[in-house]
Short mmCIF file of C-alpha atoms in Angstrom, two decimals:
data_model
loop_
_atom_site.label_atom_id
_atom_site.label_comp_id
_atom_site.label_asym_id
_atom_site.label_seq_id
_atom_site.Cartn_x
_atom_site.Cartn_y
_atom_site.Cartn_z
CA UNK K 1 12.21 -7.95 1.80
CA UNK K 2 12.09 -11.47 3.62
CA UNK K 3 15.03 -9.75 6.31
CA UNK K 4 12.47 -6.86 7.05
CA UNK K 5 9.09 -9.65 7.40
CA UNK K 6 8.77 -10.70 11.12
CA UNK K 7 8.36 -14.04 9.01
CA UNK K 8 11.82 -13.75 7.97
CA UNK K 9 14.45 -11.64 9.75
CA UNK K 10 12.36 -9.94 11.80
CA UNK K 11 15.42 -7.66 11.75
CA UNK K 12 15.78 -3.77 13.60
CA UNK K 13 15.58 -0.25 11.76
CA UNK K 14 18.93 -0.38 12.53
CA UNK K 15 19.74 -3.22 11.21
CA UNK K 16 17.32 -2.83 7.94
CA UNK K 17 19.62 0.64 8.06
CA UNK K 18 23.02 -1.55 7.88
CA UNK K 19 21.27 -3.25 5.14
CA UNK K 20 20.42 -0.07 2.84
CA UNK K 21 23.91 1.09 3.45
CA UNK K 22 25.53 -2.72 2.44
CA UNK K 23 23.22 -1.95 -0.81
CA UNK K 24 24.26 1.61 -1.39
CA UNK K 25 28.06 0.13 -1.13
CA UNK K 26 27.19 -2.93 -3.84
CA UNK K 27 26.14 -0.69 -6.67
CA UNK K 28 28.15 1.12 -8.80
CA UNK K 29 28.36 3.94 -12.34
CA UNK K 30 28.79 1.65 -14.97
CA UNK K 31 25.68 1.88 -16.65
CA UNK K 32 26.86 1.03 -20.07
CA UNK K 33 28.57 -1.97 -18.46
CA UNK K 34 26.78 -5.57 -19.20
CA UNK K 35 27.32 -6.59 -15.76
CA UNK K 36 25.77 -3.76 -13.92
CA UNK K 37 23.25 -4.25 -11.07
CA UNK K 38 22.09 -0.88 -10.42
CA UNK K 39 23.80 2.66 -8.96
CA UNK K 40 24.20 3.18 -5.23
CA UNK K 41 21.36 5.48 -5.00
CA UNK K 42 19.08 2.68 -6.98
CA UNK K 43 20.30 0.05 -5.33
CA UNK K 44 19.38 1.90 -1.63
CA UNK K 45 16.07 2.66 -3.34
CA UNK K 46 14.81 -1.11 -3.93
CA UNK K 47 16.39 -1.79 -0.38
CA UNK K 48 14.02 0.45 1.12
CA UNK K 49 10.84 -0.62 -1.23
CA UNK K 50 11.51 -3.93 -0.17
CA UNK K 51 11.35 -3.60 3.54
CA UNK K 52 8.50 -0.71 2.99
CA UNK K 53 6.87 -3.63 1.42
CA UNK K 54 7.61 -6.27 3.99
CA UNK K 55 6.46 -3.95 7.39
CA UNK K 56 3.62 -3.02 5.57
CA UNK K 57 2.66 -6.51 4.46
CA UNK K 58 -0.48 -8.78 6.17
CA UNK K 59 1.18 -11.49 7.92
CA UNK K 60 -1.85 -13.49 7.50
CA UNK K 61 -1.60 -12.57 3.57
CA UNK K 62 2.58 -13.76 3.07
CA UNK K 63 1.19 -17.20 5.02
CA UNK K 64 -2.12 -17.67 3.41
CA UNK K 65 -0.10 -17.50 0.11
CA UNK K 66 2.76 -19.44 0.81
CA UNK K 67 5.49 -19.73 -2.32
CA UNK K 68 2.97 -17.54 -4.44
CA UNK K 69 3.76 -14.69 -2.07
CA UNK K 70 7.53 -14.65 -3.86
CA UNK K 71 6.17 -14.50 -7.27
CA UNK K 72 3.88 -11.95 -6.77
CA UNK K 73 6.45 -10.03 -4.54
CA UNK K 74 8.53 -10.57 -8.21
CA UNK K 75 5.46 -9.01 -9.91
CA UNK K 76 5.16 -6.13 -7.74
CA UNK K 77 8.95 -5.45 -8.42
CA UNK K 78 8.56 -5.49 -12.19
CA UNK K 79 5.30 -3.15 -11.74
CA UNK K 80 7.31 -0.70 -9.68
CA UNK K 81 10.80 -1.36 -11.58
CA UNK K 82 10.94 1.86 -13.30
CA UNK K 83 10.08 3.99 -10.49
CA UNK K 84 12.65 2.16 -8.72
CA UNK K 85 15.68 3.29 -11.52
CA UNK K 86 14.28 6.91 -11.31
CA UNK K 87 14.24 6.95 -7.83
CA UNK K 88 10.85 7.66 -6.96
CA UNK K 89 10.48 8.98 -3.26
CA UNK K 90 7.24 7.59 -3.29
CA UNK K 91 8.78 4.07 -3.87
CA UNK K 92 11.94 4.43 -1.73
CA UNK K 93 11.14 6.46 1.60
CA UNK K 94 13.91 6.93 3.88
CA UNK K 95 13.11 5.58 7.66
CA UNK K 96 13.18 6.98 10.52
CA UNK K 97 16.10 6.47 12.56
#
């Protein structure tokens, strides 16, 4: 999220791309597995909510709130969290390169 924010990275599509692709690469099938963080395809999906959520974001609203803006960013993640394992293309769009 912050990478995507012109308040944080202020990072490329290209670069947001690398990103989804570094998260695709992280995940993995071990669902049963204590330790697991999410599949690929899961993984790529909150990448792409994330930075969905940051270009789409008020930069007046993430300063106005300051360190509330994280726990509500938190919030929205545990509203959306289930949409996010089924991998809901309404949640996780793919950009256009």
């Amino acid at each position: 999220f912050c990478q995507a924010s012109p308040l944080g990275g202020n990072l490329s599509t290209m670069t947001i791309y690398d990103i989804y692709a570094s998260s695709y690469g992280l995940g993995d099938c071990h669902i049963e597995d204590d330790t697991h963080h999410g599949t690929p395809a899961q993984r790529e999906c909150a990448a792409f909510w994330g930075a969905s959520l940051a270009w789409n974001t008020n930069d007046n609203l993430h300063n106005s709130l300051g360190s509330q803006f994280e726990y509500l960013f938190a919030e929205k993640f545990d509203e959306v969290y289930d949409g996010l394992l089924s991998l809901d293309s309404t949640l996780c769009p793919r950009p256009a390169l």
